[in-house]
Short mmCIF file of C-alpha atoms and ligand atoms in Angstrom, two decimals:
data_model
loop_
_atom_site.label_atom_id
_atom_site.label_comp_id
_atom_site.label_asym_id
_atom_site.label_seq_id
_atom_site.Cartn_x
_atom_site.Cartn_y
_atom_site.Cartn_z
CA MET A 725 -55.71 13.11 -3.66
CA THR A 726 -56.05 9.61 -2.18
CA PRO A 727 -54.26 9.49 1.17
CA VAL A 728 -51.05 7.40 1.36
CA GLY A 729 -49.49 6.46 4.64
CA ILE A 730 -48.87 3.76 7.23
CA ASP A 731 -51.73 1.29 7.33
CA ALA A 732 -50.44 -1.20 9.86
CA VAL A 733 -47.47 -1.64 12.22
CA GLU A 734 -45.85 -4.33 14.36
CA ILE A 735 -42.77 -4.50 16.47
CA TRP A 736 -40.49 -7.29 17.47
CA THR A 737 -38.07 -6.73 20.37
CA GLY A 738 -34.95 -8.72 21.05
CA LYS A 739 -35.88 -11.25 23.65
CA LEU A 740 -33.30 -10.29 26.25
CA GLN A 741 -33.07 -7.16 28.40
CA LEU A 742 -30.34 -5.43 30.42
CA ASN A 743 -31.51 -3.24 33.37
CA LEU A 744 -29.25 -0.15 32.96
CA PRO A 745 -29.62 1.53 36.42
CA GLU A 746 -29.76 -1.66 38.48
CA THR A 747 -27.39 -4.04 36.61
CA PHE A 748 -25.23 -2.09 34.18
CA ALA A 749 -24.55 1.04 36.32
CA PRO A 750 -23.24 -0.79 39.42
CA ALA A 751 -20.99 -2.99 37.34
CA LYS A 752 -19.53 0.06 35.67
CA ASP A 753 -19.29 1.88 39.04
CA GLU A 754 -21.68 4.60 37.84
CA ASP A 755 -24.58 6.42 39.50
CA PRO A 756 -27.93 4.73 38.42
CA ASP A 757 -29.35 8.27 38.11
CA LYS A 758 -27.11 8.80 35.07
CA TYR A 759 -29.51 6.32 33.35
CA ARG A 760 -32.76 7.19 35.07
CA LYS A 761 -32.48 10.97 34.93
CA GLY A 762 -29.66 11.80 32.46
CA ILE A 763 -29.78 9.36 29.51
CA GLY A 764 -33.37 8.41 30.39
CA LEU A 765 -33.13 4.68 29.74
CA GLU A 766 -34.32 1.90 32.13
CA HIS A 767 -33.53 -1.08 29.79
CA SER A 768 -31.77 -2.04 26.65
CA SER A 769 -33.12 -4.96 24.54
CA PHE A 770 -30.68 -7.54 23.07
CA PRO A 771 -31.15 -10.39 20.66
CA ASP A 772 -30.96 -13.97 21.99
CA LEU A 773 -28.47 -16.25 20.40
CA TYR A 774 -30.96 -17.46 17.72
CA GLU A 775 -32.01 -13.86 16.86
CA ASP A 776 -30.66 -11.33 14.39
CA ILE A 777 -31.89 -8.57 12.09
CA VAL A 778 -33.51 -11.13 9.74
CA THR A 779 -35.37 -13.08 12.38
CA MET A 780 -36.62 -9.88 14.19
CA GLY A 781 -37.71 -8.30 10.93
CA ALA A 782 -39.40 -11.51 9.65
CA ASN A 783 -41.18 -12.07 12.90
CA ALA A 784 -42.53 -8.55 13.03
CA ALA A 785 -43.62 -8.79 9.31
CA LYS A 786 -45.27 -12.20 9.92
CA ARG A 787 -47.33 -10.86 12.79
CA LEU A 788 -48.38 -7.87 10.73
CA MET A 789 -49.36 -9.99 7.66
CA GLU A 790 -51.28 -12.51 9.79
CA ARG A 791 -53.11 -9.89 11.85
CA ARG A 792 -54.19 -8.08 8.63
CA GLY A 793 -54.98 -11.26 6.73
CA LEU A 794 -52.37 -10.53 4.02
CA THR A 795 -50.61 -12.93 1.68
CA PRO A 796 -47.43 -12.33 -0.35
CA GLU A 797 -49.79 -11.56 -3.37
CA ASP A 798 -50.87 -8.36 -1.52
CA ILE A 799 -47.28 -7.04 -1.17
CA GLY A 800 -45.54 -5.41 -4.17
CA ARG A 801 -42.41 -4.20 -2.48
CA ILE A 802 -40.25 -5.20 0.53
CA ASP A 803 -37.83 -2.50 1.74
CA VAL A 804 -35.58 -3.18 4.61
CA ALA A 805 -33.74 -0.30 6.38
CA THR A 806 -30.77 -1.37 8.47
CA GLU A 807 -27.34 -0.36 9.42
CA SER A 808 -26.54 -3.81 10.86
CA ALA A 809 -26.38 -5.69 7.50
CA PHE A 810 -24.02 -8.66 7.26
CA ASP A 811 -23.75 -8.81 3.46
CA ASN A 812 -22.54 -6.15 1.03
CA SER A 813 -24.44 -7.58 -1.97
CA LYS A 814 -27.46 -9.72 -1.01
CA PRO A 815 -30.10 -7.50 0.70
CA VAL A 816 -31.63 -8.45 4.02
CA SER A 817 -35.06 -8.16 2.38
CA THR A 818 -34.34 -11.32 0.33
CA TYR A 819 -33.61 -13.28 3.53
CA ILE A 820 -36.81 -11.93 5.12
CA ALA A 821 -38.80 -12.68 2.05
CA GLY A 822 -37.43 -16.22 2.13
CA CYS A 823 -38.55 -16.70 5.71
CA LEU A 824 -42.01 -15.42 4.97
CA GLU A 825 -42.34 -17.57 1.78
CA GLN A 826 -41.64 -20.67 4.02
CA TYR A 827 -44.33 -19.69 6.37
CA PHE A 828 -47.06 -18.47 4.09
CA GLU A 829 -46.27 -21.10 1.46
CA ALA A 830 -46.44 -18.54 -1.35
CA ASP A 831 -43.78 -16.56 -3.06
CA PHE A 832 -42.74 -12.87 -3.50
CA ARG A 833 -41.26 -13.28 -6.98
CA HIS A 834 -43.33 -10.25 -8.14
CA ALA A 835 -42.09 -8.04 -5.34
CA ASN A 836 -39.32 -5.41 -5.74
CA LYS A 837 -36.91 -5.85 -2.81
CA GLY A 838 -34.11 -3.65 -1.55
CA GLU A 839 -32.10 -2.32 1.33
CA ARG A 840 -31.73 1.28 2.36
CA LYS A 841 -28.79 2.70 4.19
CA PHE A 842 -28.39 6.10 5.82
CA ALA A 843 -27.85 5.36 9.48
CA CYS A 844 -31.07 5.70 11.48
CA VAL A 845 -32.94 7.92 8.90
CA ALA A 846 -33.13 4.94 6.48
CA GLY A 847 -36.31 3.65 8.05
CA THR A 848 -38.07 6.91 7.15
CA GLN A 849 -36.36 6.96 3.67
CA SER A 850 -37.82 3.51 3.00
CA ILE A 851 -41.30 4.77 3.84
CA ASP A 852 -40.64 7.63 1.50
CA ASP A 853 -39.62 5.19 -1.29
CA ALA A 854 -42.89 3.26 -0.74
CA TYR A 855 -44.89 6.45 -0.64
CA ASN A 856 -43.46 7.65 -3.93
CA TRP A 857 -43.90 4.24 -5.54
CA ILE A 858 -47.56 4.40 -4.64
CA ARG A 859 -47.99 8.04 -5.64
CA ALA A 860 -46.37 7.33 -8.96
CA GLY A 861 -49.04 4.73 -9.65
CA ARG A 862 -46.59 1.87 -10.02
CA ASN A 863 -47.94 -0.30 -7.15
CA ARG A 864 -50.69 -2.10 -9.18
CA GLY A 865 -52.99 -2.05 -6.12
CA ARG A 866 -50.39 -3.62 -3.88
CA ALA A 867 -49.02 -2.34 -0.62
CA ALA A 868 -45.32 -2.01 0.48
CA LEU A 869 -43.77 -3.75 3.39
CA VAL A 870 -41.18 -1.63 5.13
CA ILE A 871 -39.02 -3.18 7.76
CA ALA A 872 -36.63 -1.25 9.97
CA THR A 873 -34.45 -3.78 11.81
CA ASP A 874 -31.21 -3.29 13.74
CA THR A 875 -28.93 -4.72 16.38
CA ALA A 876 -27.51 -1.52 17.84
CA LEU A 877 -24.36 -2.77 19.66
CA TYR A 878 -21.35 -0.64 20.49
CA ALA A 879 -17.85 -1.96 21.38
CA ARG A 880 -17.49 -2.90 25.08
CA GLY A 881 -16.26 0.16 27.00
CA ASP A 882 -17.45 2.67 24.41
CA PRO A 883 -19.74 5.35 25.94
CA GLY A 884 -22.37 4.30 23.42
CA GLU A 885 -22.66 1.00 25.28
CA ALA A 886 -25.17 2.87 27.51
CA THR A 887 -27.55 3.29 24.57
CA GLN A 888 -27.67 -0.11 22.91
CA GLY A 889 -30.80 -1.91 21.71
CA ALA A 890 -32.17 -4.45 19.26
CA GLY A 891 -35.54 -4.82 17.55
CA ALA A 892 -37.51 -4.44 14.38
CA VAL A 893 -40.54 -2.41 13.24
CA ALA A 894 -42.65 -3.68 10.31
CA MET A 895 -44.90 -1.14 8.58
CA LEU A 896 -47.39 -1.51 5.76
CA VAL A 897 -47.47 1.55 3.54
CA ASP A 898 -50.63 1.79 1.44
CA GLU A 899 -53.47 3.90 0.04
CA ASN A 900 -56.24 4.84 2.44
CA PRO A 901 -54.27 3.90 5.42
CA ASP A 902 -55.74 2.97 8.85
CA LEU A 903 -53.08 4.60 11.02
CA VAL A 904 -51.56 7.81 9.60
CA GLU A 905 -51.59 9.72 6.32
CA ILE A 906 -48.10 11.11 5.46
CA SER A 907 -47.76 14.71 4.28
CA THR A 908 -46.41 15.50 0.78
CA GLU A 909 -44.41 18.27 2.37
CA GLN A 910 -41.10 17.35 3.97
CA GLY A 911 -38.00 19.16 5.05
CA TYR A 912 -34.37 18.17 5.11
CA GLY A 913 -31.20 19.18 6.93
CA SER A 914 -28.34 17.20 5.36
CA MET A 915 -24.49 17.59 5.55
CA ASP A 916 -21.39 15.45 5.20
CA GLU A 917 -20.42 14.69 8.89
CA THR A 918 -18.14 12.24 10.56
CA ASP A 919 -19.84 11.92 13.98
CA PHE A 920 -20.85 8.20 13.80
CA LEU A 921 -19.87 5.68 11.17
CA LYS A 922 -18.97 2.02 10.60
CA PRO A 923 -16.35 1.90 7.79
CA ASN A 924 -16.61 -1.82 7.15
CA GLN A 925 -16.59 -2.58 10.91
CA GLN A 926 -19.31 -4.10 13.04
CA PHE A 927 -19.29 -1.59 15.90
CA PRO A 928 -19.50 2.16 15.20
CA SER A 929 -16.75 4.78 15.63
CA VAL A 930 -18.58 7.47 17.51
CA ASP A 931 -17.87 11.02 18.61
CA GLY A 932 -20.71 10.97 21.08
CA LYS A 933 -20.86 14.62 22.16
CA ARG A 934 -20.46 15.85 18.67
CA SER A 935 -23.08 13.46 17.43
CA MET A 936 -25.55 15.21 19.73
CA GLN A 937 -24.61 18.65 18.34
CA VAL A 938 -24.94 17.40 14.81
CA TYR A 939 -28.33 15.89 15.52
CA LEU A 940 -29.58 19.23 16.86
CA SER A 941 -28.16 21.24 13.99
CA ARG A 942 -29.49 19.09 11.15
CA MET A 943 -32.90 18.83 12.89
CA ARG A 944 -33.15 22.62 13.14
CA GLU A 945 -32.35 22.95 9.42
CA ALA A 946 -34.98 20.31 8.57
CA VAL A 947 -37.57 22.16 10.67
CA GLU A 948 -36.82 25.39 8.71
CA ASP A 949 -36.86 23.57 5.41
CA PHE A 950 -40.20 21.94 6.26
CA GLU A 951 -41.69 25.40 7.24
CA SER A 952 -40.57 26.78 3.92
CA VAL A 953 -42.92 24.40 2.06
CA ALA A 954 -45.57 23.86 4.77
CA TRP A 955 -46.53 26.48 7.36
CA ASP A 956 -45.00 28.33 10.30
CA MET A 957 -45.56 25.85 13.04
CA HIS A 958 -47.02 26.50 16.48
CA PRO A 959 -46.38 24.11 19.40
CA ASP A 960 -50.10 23.36 19.67
CA ASP A 961 -50.44 22.19 16.04
CA PHE A 962 -49.46 18.67 17.00
CA ALA A 963 -50.85 16.08 19.29
CA TYR A 964 -47.49 14.36 19.52
CA ILE A 965 -43.96 14.89 18.03
CA PRO A 966 -42.11 11.60 17.74
CA PHE A 967 -38.42 12.17 17.28
CA HIS A 968 -35.58 9.77 16.45
CA THR A 969 -34.79 8.57 19.98
CA PRO A 970 -31.25 7.26 20.47
CA PHE A 971 -32.06 7.86 24.22
CA PRO A 972 -34.75 9.96 25.84
CA GLY A 973 -32.18 12.58 27.05
CA MET A 974 -31.41 13.48 23.40
CA VAL A 975 -35.10 14.07 22.74
CA ARG A 976 -35.29 16.35 25.77
CA LYS A 977 -32.76 18.59 24.06
CA ALA A 978 -34.39 18.47 20.63
CA ALA A 979 -37.84 19.18 22.09
CA LEU A 980 -36.56 22.31 23.94
CA LEU A 981 -35.09 23.66 20.68
CA GLY A 982 -38.22 22.88 18.76
CA TYR A 983 -40.46 24.58 21.34
CA ARG A 984 -38.29 27.75 21.24
CA HIS A 985 -38.47 27.86 17.49
CA MET A 986 -42.22 27.18 17.24
CA SER A 987 -43.11 29.57 20.04
CA ARG A 988 -41.16 32.53 18.59
CA ASP A 989 -43.43 35.46 17.61
CA THR A 990 -46.46 33.77 19.07
CA GLU A 991 -48.70 34.51 22.13
CA ILE A 992 -46.54 32.00 24.07
CA GLU A 993 -43.49 34.17 23.70
CA ASP A 994 -45.66 37.19 24.81
CA GLU A 995 -46.98 35.34 27.81
CA LEU A 996 -43.52 34.28 28.96
CA ALA A 997 -41.84 37.68 28.38
CA GLY A 998 -42.78 38.89 31.91
CA GLU A 999 -41.24 35.76 33.47
CA ILE A 1000 -38.11 35.01 31.31
CA GLY A 1001 -37.87 37.90 28.81
CA ARG A 1002 -38.27 37.67 25.03
CA GLN A 1003 -36.18 35.36 22.84
CA PRO A 1004 -32.85 36.90 21.89
CA ARG A 1005 -32.70 38.07 18.21
CA ARG A 1006 -29.44 37.98 16.27
CA ASP A 1007 -29.57 41.76 15.41
CA GLU A 1008 -29.56 42.62 19.12
CA TYR A 1009 -25.93 41.22 19.52
CA THR A 1010 -22.74 42.46 18.11
CA SER A 1011 -21.01 39.04 18.33
CA TRP A 1012 -22.17 35.54 17.50
CA ASP A 1013 -20.75 34.26 20.85
CA GLY A 1014 -22.88 36.84 22.74
CA TYR A 1015 -25.94 35.80 20.92
CA GLU A 1016 -25.34 32.14 21.56
CA GLU A 1017 -24.80 32.79 25.22
CA ALA A 1018 -28.09 34.64 25.42
CA ILE A 1019 -29.89 31.80 23.62
CA ARG A 1020 -28.39 29.27 26.12
CA ASP A 1021 -29.64 31.40 29.04
CA TYR A 1022 -33.04 31.84 27.54
CA MET A 1023 -33.33 28.02 26.99
CA ASP A 1024 -32.28 27.31 30.59
CA ASP A 1025 -35.09 29.58 31.77
CA LEU A 1026 -37.64 28.31 29.17
CA LYS A 1027 -37.01 24.71 30.33
CA GLY A 1028 -38.36 25.61 33.87
CA THR A 1029 -41.51 27.35 32.79
CA ASP A 1030 -44.94 25.77 33.44
CA GLN A 1031 -45.95 26.34 29.74
CA TYR A 1032 -42.95 24.39 28.50
CA ARG A 1033 -43.25 21.64 31.05
CA ALA A 1034 -46.95 21.16 30.30
CA TRP A 1035 -46.36 21.00 26.55
CA TYR A 1036 -43.45 18.52 27.00
CA ASP A 1037 -45.57 16.24 29.18
CA LYS A 1038 -48.40 16.31 26.62
CA ALA A 1039 -46.63 16.19 23.27
CA ILE A 1040 -43.24 14.59 23.89
CA GLU A 1041 -43.10 12.43 27.00
CA PRO A 1042 -45.69 9.89 25.65
CA THR A 1043 -43.37 9.23 22.65
CA LEU A 1044 -40.71 7.84 24.92
CA GLY A 1045 -42.71 5.06 26.67
CA ILE A 1046 -41.26 2.21 24.59
CA SER A 1047 -37.78 3.58 23.96
CA ARG A 1048 -37.18 3.90 27.66
CA HIS A 1049 -37.30 0.19 27.92
CA VAL A 1050 -35.58 -0.93 24.71
CA GLY A 1051 -32.77 1.58 23.97
CA ASN A 1052 -31.79 2.63 20.47
CA TRP A 1053 -33.22 0.57 17.58
CA TYR A 1054 -31.47 2.83 15.01
CA THR A 1055 -33.68 2.71 11.91
CA GLY A 1056 -36.72 1.67 13.97
CA SER A 1057 -36.30 4.25 16.66
CA VAL A 1058 -38.51 7.01 15.44
CA HIS A 1059 -41.14 4.56 14.43
CA ILE A 1060 -41.38 3.13 17.96
CA ALA A 1061 -41.74 6.76 19.21
CA ARG A 1062 -44.87 7.12 16.92
CA ILE A 1063 -46.23 3.78 18.21
CA ALA A 1064 -45.61 4.75 21.85
CA ALA A 1065 -47.52 7.99 21.46
CA LEU A 1066 -50.50 6.35 19.77
CA LYS A 1067 -50.47 3.58 22.39
CA TYR A 1068 -50.47 6.15 25.13
CA ALA A 1069 -53.38 8.03 23.48
CA ALA A 1070 -55.39 4.82 23.20
CA ALA A 1071 -54.70 3.93 26.88
CA ASN A 1072 -55.92 7.41 27.90
CA ASP A 1073 -59.03 7.17 25.68
CA ARG A 1074 -58.00 10.16 23.65
CA ASP A 1075 -59.73 10.70 20.35
CA LEU A 1076 -56.98 11.34 17.90
CA ALA A 1077 -58.52 10.96 14.47
CA GLY A 1078 -57.77 14.04 12.36
CA GLU A 1079 -55.05 15.25 14.64
CA LYS A 1080 -51.48 15.86 13.49
CA LEU A 1081 -48.10 14.38 14.38
CA LEU A 1082 -44.79 16.02 13.52
CA VAL A 1083 -42.22 13.31 12.86
CA GLY A 1084 -38.52 14.13 13.25
CA SER A 1085 -36.18 11.48 11.80
CA TYR A 1086 -32.42 11.55 12.00
CA GLY A 1087 -29.45 9.57 10.82
CA SER A 1088 -25.82 10.18 11.63
CA GLY A 1089 -23.52 11.04 8.81
CA ALA A 1090 -25.87 13.15 8.81
CA GLN A 1091 -29.41 13.94 7.79
CA ALA A 1092 -32.67 14.90 9.48
CA GLU A 1093 -36.08 14.76 7.90
CA ILE A 1094 -39.27 16.34 9.09
CA HIS A 1095 -42.81 15.60 7.84
CA ALA A 1096 -46.28 15.77 9.23
CA GLU A 1097 -48.83 12.94 9.64
CA THR A 1098 -52.58 12.98 10.07
CA VAL A 1099 -54.07 10.27 12.29
CA GLN A 1100 -56.68 8.27 10.58
CA GLU A 1101 -60.05 6.87 11.77
CA GLY A 1102 -58.75 3.26 12.12
CA TRP A 1103 -55.79 4.16 14.39
CA ARG A 1104 -57.33 2.82 17.61
CA GLU A 1105 -58.14 -0.63 16.28
CA GLU A 1106 -54.72 -0.96 14.65
CA ILE A 1107 -52.96 -0.02 17.90
CA ALA A 1108 -55.24 -2.38 19.93
CA GLY A 1109 -53.81 -5.21 17.84
CA LEU A 1110 -50.21 -4.75 19.16
CA ASN A 1111 -48.72 -6.86 21.97
CA VAL A 1112 -45.85 -4.44 22.85
CA ASP A 1113 -46.19 -4.74 26.59
CA ALA A 1114 -46.44 -8.54 26.49
CA GLN A 1115 -43.24 -8.67 24.39
CA LEU A 1116 -41.35 -6.33 26.73
CA ASP A 1117 -42.53 -8.15 29.85
CA ALA A 1118 -41.51 -11.58 28.52
CA ARG A 1119 -37.88 -10.61 28.03
CA TYR A 1120 -35.22 -12.51 29.93
CA ASP A 1121 -33.44 -10.23 32.44
CA LEU A 1122 -29.65 -10.55 32.05
CA SER A 1123 -27.07 -10.44 34.78
CA PHE A 1124 -24.03 -8.40 33.95
CA GLU A 1125 -21.96 -11.52 33.32
CA GLU A 1126 -24.68 -12.89 30.96
CA TYR A 1127 -24.76 -9.59 29.20
CA GLU A 1128 -21.03 -9.82 28.61
CA THR A 1129 -21.58 -13.29 27.04
CA VAL A 1130 -24.38 -12.15 24.91
CA HIS A 1131 -22.32 -9.21 23.60
CA ASP A 1132 -19.51 -11.57 22.81
CA SER A 1133 -21.77 -14.05 21.08
CA HIS A 1134 -23.00 -11.32 18.68
CA ASN A 1135 -19.39 -9.96 18.14
CA TYR A 1136 -18.13 -11.17 14.74
CA ASP A 1137 -14.52 -10.96 15.86
CA LYS A 1138 -15.10 -13.34 18.86
CA GLY A 1139 -16.03 -16.43 16.77
CA SER A 1140 -18.50 -18.85 18.25
CA VAL A 1141 -19.14 -18.48 21.97
CA ASP A 1142 -20.09 -21.67 23.93
CA VAL A 1143 -23.29 -20.57 25.60
CA GLU A 1144 -26.89 -21.81 25.81
CA GLU A 1145 -29.90 -19.77 24.57
CA PHE A 1146 -31.63 -17.84 27.40
CA THR A 1147 -35.15 -18.13 26.03
CA SER A 1148 -36.97 -20.80 23.92
CA PRO A 1149 -38.33 -19.82 20.47
CA ASP A 1150 -42.09 -20.09 20.18
CA ASP A 1151 -43.88 -19.79 16.80
CA GLU A 1152 -41.08 -17.70 15.23
CA PHE A 1153 -38.17 -17.60 12.71
CA VAL A 1154 -34.75 -18.56 14.12
CA PHE A 1155 -31.24 -18.32 12.90
CA THR A 1156 -29.78 -21.80 12.52
CA GLY A 1157 -26.22 -21.34 11.16
CA TRP A 1158 -24.29 -20.80 7.90
CA GLY A 1159 -24.67 -22.49 4.54
CA ARG A 1160 -22.03 -23.51 1.98
CA MET A 1161 -21.63 -20.01 0.50
CA ASN A 1162 -21.50 -18.49 4.00
CA GLU A 1163 -25.16 -17.36 3.72
CA ARG A 1164 -27.19 -17.27 6.88
CA LYS A 1165 -29.80 -19.90 7.31
CA TYR A 1166 -33.22 -19.66 8.97
CA GLU A 1167 -36.17 -21.86 9.89
CA TYR A 1168 -39.56 -21.48 11.45
CA VAL A 1169 -39.97 -23.05 14.88
CA GLU A 1170 -43.50 -23.88 16.09
P1 HMG B 1941 -21.57 9.52 28.53
O1 HMG B 1941 -20.19 10.12 28.60
O2 HMG B 1941 -21.73 8.07 28.93
O3 HMG B 1941 -22.63 10.32 29.45
O4 HMG B 1941 -22.01 9.76 27.04
P2 HMG B 1941 -22.56 11.70 30.11
O5 HMG B 1941 -21.60 11.81 31.16
O6 HMG B 1941 -22.55 12.75 28.98
O7 HMG B 1941 -24.03 11.68 30.82
C1 HMG B 1941 -25.17 11.62 30.01
C2 HMG B 1941 -26.22 12.53 30.59
O8 HMG B 1941 -26.54 12.02 31.93
C3 HMG B 1941 -25.75 13.96 30.79
O9 HMG B 1941 -26.85 14.82 30.59
C4 HMG B 1941 -25.30 14.09 32.24
O10 HMG B 1941 -25.34 15.32 32.82
C5 HMG B 1941 -26.35 13.14 32.86
P3 HMG B 1941 -26.73 16.14 29.75
O11 HMG B 1941 -25.69 17.01 30.46
O12 HMG B 1941 -26.28 15.74 28.31
O13 HMG B 1941 -28.14 16.73 29.71
N1 HMG B 1941 -25.92 12.52 34.13
C6 HMG B 1941 -26.62 12.53 35.21
N2 HMG B 1941 -27.91 12.97 35.46
C7 HMG B 1941 -28.36 12.79 36.78
N3 HMG B 1941 -27.69 12.16 37.76
C8 HMG B 1941 -26.47 11.68 37.52
C9 HMG B 1941 -25.88 11.85 36.23
N4 HMG B 1941 -24.68 11.52 35.65
C10 HMG B 1941 -24.73 11.89 34.37
N5 HMG B 1941 -25.79 11.13 38.51
C11 HMG B 1941 -23.48 9.66 25.12
C12 HMG B 1941 -23.40 9.84 26.66
C13 HMG B 1941 -24.91 9.78 24.69
C14 HMG B 1941 -22.59 10.71 24.43
C15 HMG B 1941 -22.94 8.20 24.78
O14 HMG B 1941 -23.81 7.32 25.39
C16 HMG B 1941 -22.81 7.93 23.30
O15 HMG B 1941 -21.79 8.22 22.71
N6 HMG B 1941 -23.93 7.38 22.66
C17 HMG B 1941 -23.90 6.99 21.27
C18 HMG B 1941 -24.07 8.22 20.35
C19 HMG B 1941 -25.47 8.73 20.44
O16 HMG B 1941 -26.37 8.14 20.88
N7 HMG B 1941 -25.62 10.01 20.01
C20 HMG B 1941 -26.94 10.64 19.88
C21 HMG B 1941 -27.06 11.56 18.79
S1 HMG B 1941 -26.54 10.86 17.23
C22 HMG B 1941 -27.91 9.80 16.85
O17 HMG B 1941 -29.01 9.88 17.38
C23 HMG B 1941 -27.71 8.80 15.71
C24 HMG B 1941 -27.51 7.37 16.18
O18 HMG B 1941 -28.80 6.85 16.54
C25 HMG B 1941 -26.87 6.55 15.13
C26 HMG B 1941 -27.48 6.58 13.73
O19 HMG B 1941 -28.02 7.57 13.24
O20 HMG B 1941 -27.29 5.49 13.07
C27 HMG B 1941 -26.61 7.23 17.41
#
């Protein structure tokens, strides 16, 4: 079967940053270590005044198309995943296509466009749609452009304010991909949950602690569902495991659960038995509470073992390298975790071709999806084309007062805020205001 997967990627970060331990924590009278050690975030990225989900998505897609020498004729489908849409009818993909048409001076009339919504998992679902479209033979030799773009803002004072972010990931899904082949096998954990939602409101209603429990429960179900169609996984089966990363502290919890699951009934459990005992089994306990308590104790011990720490440093920590400096990008979050891991491997001269990734996506509301990916021969060259570090380094560093103004300026309820842009656009699409039907307007600035 011809491999189908991700051929090319690009990111576009919001051009402002907020330093969480040094700027945000003191203003909130909090310990900076809550961010450095607990949540695990150094910075959040924010959009400048002329940026939004359309400009960030279009700028990432333009970079990708230019770098790969593509024209609109090569793209048969544009899917945008977002939970920050500003229109209940006209999809963000039409705005992004409009921007790209201006720049490339060619049209996307032939391209099927849409918008996917299921909280953060929608980015992966859009890749799925593209994958299925190609597998069904409906693509007529064309590739799909998938764009995950979000402005993840929370209401001021909400605990979620600590985990904000803004940015876009553009991905080209095609046959014979250069980056990763996607497995046909996938697993789901899906249930009607009210942990995080935006019922026709800009900022989410969040039950933060519960959202973390729901994340872990759905992820566990997705892992089991994946194993039922794939194979019983072992921790060493994967070079890296990129998870949906609302903040690195969440991934720390998910990784520990995953390791416990994958090491059960393996030589790892046998080796650790002398140090921390064997994993508790349900039939050894008369009550569910007793069993759960034993699991919690085992996990506490497991976390401190050399085996677990070495595995975490090798397979998980490298996936967090970008997220730590940008915060939650919602739909793009798991996709920047993949990029971070591949970027780390390239920087450390690791030969990854043929190795596997396990990708754990998640969206509140709630659904987790698990699939495997196989790294392709062209991965190194593709990753070398990215300018992630340059983009992160170029961001304007906000003071707390400036952050407050930026938050207000992106708050629909505040109306227009009288403030200057913090950065100057340079060869990119910018938001210029509203048209006669309240549509948003964009132009390309050289
Ligand atoms: P909070 O109340 O600000 O923070 O809420 P906290 O007091 O729970 O502290 C956070 C961590 O820092 C804790 O670690 C503390 O112990 C630690 P844990 O116990 O959990 O391991 N800590 C410290 N560590 C060292 N030194 C210190 C210190 N102080 C504290 N001095 C919360 C945090 C994440 C709940 C909040 O930010 C929130 O509500 N965020 C939004 C919801 C969210 O991100 N949920 C994640 C799962 S749901 C998801 O991923 C989906 C999502 O992306 C949306 C979508 O799908 O569309 C959000």
